[in-house]
mmCIF file of C-alpha atoms in Angstrom:
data_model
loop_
_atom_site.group_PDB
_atom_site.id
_atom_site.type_symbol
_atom_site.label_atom_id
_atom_site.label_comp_id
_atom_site.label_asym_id
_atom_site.label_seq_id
_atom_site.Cartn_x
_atom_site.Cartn_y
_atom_site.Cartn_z
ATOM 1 C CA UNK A 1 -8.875 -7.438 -18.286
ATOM 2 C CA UNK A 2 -10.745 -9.722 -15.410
ATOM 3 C CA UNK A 3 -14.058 -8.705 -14.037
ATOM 4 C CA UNK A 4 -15.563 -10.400 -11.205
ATOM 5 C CA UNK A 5 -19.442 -9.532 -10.275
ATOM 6 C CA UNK A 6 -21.275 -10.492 -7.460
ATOM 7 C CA UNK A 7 -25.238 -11.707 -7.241
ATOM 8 C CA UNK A 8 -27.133 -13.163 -4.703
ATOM 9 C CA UNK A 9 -27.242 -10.613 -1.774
ATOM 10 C CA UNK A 10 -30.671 -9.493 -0.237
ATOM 11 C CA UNK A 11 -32.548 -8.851 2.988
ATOM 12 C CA UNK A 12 -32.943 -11.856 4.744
ATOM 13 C CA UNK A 13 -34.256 -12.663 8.457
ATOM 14 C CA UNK A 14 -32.219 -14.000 11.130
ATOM 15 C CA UNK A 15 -32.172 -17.969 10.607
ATOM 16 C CA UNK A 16 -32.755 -17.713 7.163
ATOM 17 C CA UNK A 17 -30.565 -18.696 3.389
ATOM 18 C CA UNK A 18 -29.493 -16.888 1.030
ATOM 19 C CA UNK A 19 -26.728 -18.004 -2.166
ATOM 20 C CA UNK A 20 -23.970 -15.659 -3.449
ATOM 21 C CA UNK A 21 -22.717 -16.127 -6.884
ATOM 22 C CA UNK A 22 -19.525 -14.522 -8.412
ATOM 23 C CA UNK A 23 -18.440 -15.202 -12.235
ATOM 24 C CA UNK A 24 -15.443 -14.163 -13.702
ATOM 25 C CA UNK A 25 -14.977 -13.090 -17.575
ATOM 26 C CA UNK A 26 -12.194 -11.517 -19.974
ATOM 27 C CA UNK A 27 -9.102 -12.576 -19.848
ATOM 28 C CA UNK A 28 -8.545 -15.990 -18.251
ATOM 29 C CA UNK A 29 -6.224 -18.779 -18.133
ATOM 30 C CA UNK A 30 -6.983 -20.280 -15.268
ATOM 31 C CA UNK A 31 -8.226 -19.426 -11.748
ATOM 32 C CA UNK A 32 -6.403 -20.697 -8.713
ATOM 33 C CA UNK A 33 -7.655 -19.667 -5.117
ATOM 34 C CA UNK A 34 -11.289 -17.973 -5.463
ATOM 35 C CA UNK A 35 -12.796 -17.086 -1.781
ATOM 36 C CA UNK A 36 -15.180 -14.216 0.382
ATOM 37 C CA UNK A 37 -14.563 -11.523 2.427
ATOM 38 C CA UNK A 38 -16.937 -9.774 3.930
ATOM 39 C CA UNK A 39 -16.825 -6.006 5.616
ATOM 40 C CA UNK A 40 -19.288 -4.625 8.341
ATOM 41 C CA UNK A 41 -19.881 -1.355 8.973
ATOM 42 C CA UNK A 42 -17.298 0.245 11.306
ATOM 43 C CA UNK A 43 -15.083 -3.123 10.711
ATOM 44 C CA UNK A 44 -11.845 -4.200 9.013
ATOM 45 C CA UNK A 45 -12.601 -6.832 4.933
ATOM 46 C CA UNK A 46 -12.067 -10.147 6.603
ATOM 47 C CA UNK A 47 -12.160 -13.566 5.379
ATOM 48 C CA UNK A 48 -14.932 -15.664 5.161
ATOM 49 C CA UNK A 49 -13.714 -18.519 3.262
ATOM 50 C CA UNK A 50 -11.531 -19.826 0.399
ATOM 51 C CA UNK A 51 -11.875 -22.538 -2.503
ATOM 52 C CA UNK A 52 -8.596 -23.909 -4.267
ATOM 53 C CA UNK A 53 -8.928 -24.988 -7.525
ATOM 54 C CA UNK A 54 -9.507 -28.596 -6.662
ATOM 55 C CA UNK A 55 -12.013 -27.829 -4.016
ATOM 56 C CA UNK A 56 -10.310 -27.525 -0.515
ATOM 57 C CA UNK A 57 -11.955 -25.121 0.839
ATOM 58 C CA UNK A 58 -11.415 -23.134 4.113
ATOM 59 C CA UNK A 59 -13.545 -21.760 6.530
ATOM 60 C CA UNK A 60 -13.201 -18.649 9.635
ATOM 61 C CA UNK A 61 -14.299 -20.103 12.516
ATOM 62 C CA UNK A 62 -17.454 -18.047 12.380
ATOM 63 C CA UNK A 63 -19.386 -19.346 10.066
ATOM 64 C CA UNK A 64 -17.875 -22.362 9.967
ATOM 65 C CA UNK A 65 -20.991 -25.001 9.822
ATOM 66 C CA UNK A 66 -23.339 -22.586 8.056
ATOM 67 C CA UNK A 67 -21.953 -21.145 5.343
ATOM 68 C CA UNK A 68 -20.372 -23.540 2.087
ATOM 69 C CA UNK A 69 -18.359 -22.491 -0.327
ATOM 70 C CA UNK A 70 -18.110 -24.154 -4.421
ATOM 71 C CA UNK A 71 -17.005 -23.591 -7.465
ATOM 72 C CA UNK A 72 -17.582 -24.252 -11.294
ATOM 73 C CA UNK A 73 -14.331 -23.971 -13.070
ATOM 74 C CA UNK A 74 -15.631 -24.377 -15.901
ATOM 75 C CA UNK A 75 -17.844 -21.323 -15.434
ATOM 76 C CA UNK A 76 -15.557 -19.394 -13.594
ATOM 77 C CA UNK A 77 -17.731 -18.903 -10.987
ATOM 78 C CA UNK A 78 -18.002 -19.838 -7.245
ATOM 79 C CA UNK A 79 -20.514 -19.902 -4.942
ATOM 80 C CA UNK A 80 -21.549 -18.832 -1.143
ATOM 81 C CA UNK A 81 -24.427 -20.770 0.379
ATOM 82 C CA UNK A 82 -25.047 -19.224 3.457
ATOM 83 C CA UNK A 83 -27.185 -20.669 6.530
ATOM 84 C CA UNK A 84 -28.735 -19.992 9.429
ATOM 85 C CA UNK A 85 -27.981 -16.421 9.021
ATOM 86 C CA UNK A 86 -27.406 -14.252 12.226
ATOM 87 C CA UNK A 87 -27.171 -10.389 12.381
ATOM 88 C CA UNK A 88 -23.922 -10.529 12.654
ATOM 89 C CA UNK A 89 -23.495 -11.901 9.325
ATOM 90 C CA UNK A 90 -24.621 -8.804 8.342
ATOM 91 C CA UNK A 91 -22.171 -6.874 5.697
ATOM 92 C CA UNK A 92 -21.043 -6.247 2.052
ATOM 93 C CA UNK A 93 -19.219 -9.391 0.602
ATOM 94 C CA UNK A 94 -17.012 -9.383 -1.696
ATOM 95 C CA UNK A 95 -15.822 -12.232 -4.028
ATOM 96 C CA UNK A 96 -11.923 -12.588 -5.050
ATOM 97 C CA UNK A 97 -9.916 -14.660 -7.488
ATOM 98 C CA UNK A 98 -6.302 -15.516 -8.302
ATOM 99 C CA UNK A 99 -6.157 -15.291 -12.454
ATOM 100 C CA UNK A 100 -3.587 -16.259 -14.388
ATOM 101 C CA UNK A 101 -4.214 -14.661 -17.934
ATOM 102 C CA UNK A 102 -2.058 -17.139 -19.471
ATOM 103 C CA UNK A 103 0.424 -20.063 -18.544
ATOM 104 C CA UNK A 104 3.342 -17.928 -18.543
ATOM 105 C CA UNK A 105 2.254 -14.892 -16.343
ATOM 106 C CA UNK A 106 1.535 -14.927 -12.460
ATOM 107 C CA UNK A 107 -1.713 -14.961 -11.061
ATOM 108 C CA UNK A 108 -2.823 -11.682 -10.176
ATOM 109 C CA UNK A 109 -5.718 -10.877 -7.657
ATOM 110 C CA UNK A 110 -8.854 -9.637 -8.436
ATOM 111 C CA UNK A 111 -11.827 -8.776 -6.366
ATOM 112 C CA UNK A 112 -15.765 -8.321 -7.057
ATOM 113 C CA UNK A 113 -17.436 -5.155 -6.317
ATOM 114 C CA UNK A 114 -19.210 -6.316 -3.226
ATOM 115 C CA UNK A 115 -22.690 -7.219 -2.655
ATOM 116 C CA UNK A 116 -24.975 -6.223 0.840
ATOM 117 C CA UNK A 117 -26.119 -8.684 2.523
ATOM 118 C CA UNK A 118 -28.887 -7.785 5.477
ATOM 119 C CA UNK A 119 -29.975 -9.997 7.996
ATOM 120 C CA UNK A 120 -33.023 -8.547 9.948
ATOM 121 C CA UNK A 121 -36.174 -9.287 10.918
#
């Protein structure tokens, strides 16, 4: 199987950084797309932004500016740095990854068990 986990997420006040890490491990091929979502209370999981394998990344328009995505392939790991944090940023993000567990099957999506993020003063 494919786990993905989540680090990184904290309190942090309005204006401030913080940097989300997600590794995957177990069974892995390769790893196309990996992106965030991110869910406020009360709200619908949307998407924050996405990484293909050779680095094009996309962005919603919201945080477009202050948030950057990355990735290690050869970690299996990508990366959130987040900027100039407003409330609004405020919500449990989640990490997700298309893995292919070898070169014959499809890639399958996976998702990270979320991790809150706070911005307060």
């Amino acid at each position: 199987q494919v786990q993905l986990v989540e680090s990184g997420g904290g309190l942090v006040q309005p204006g401030g950084s913080l940097r989300l890490s997600c590794a995957a491990s177990g069974r892995i091929f390769s790893i196309n797309d990996m992106g965030w979502y991110r869910q406020a209370p009360g709200k619908q999981r949307e998407l924050v932004g996405n990484i293909t394998r050779r680095g094009v990344t996309n962005y919603a328009e919201s945080v477009k500016g202050r948030f950057t995505i990355s990735r290690d392939n050869a970690k299996n790991t990508v990366y959130l740095q987040m900027n100039s944090l407003k409330r609004e940023d405020t919500a449990v993000y989640y990490c997700n990854a298309e893995v292919m567990r070898s070169w014959v099957d499809s890639a399958i999506e996976y998702w990270g068990q979320g991790t809150q993020v706070t911005v307060s003063s």
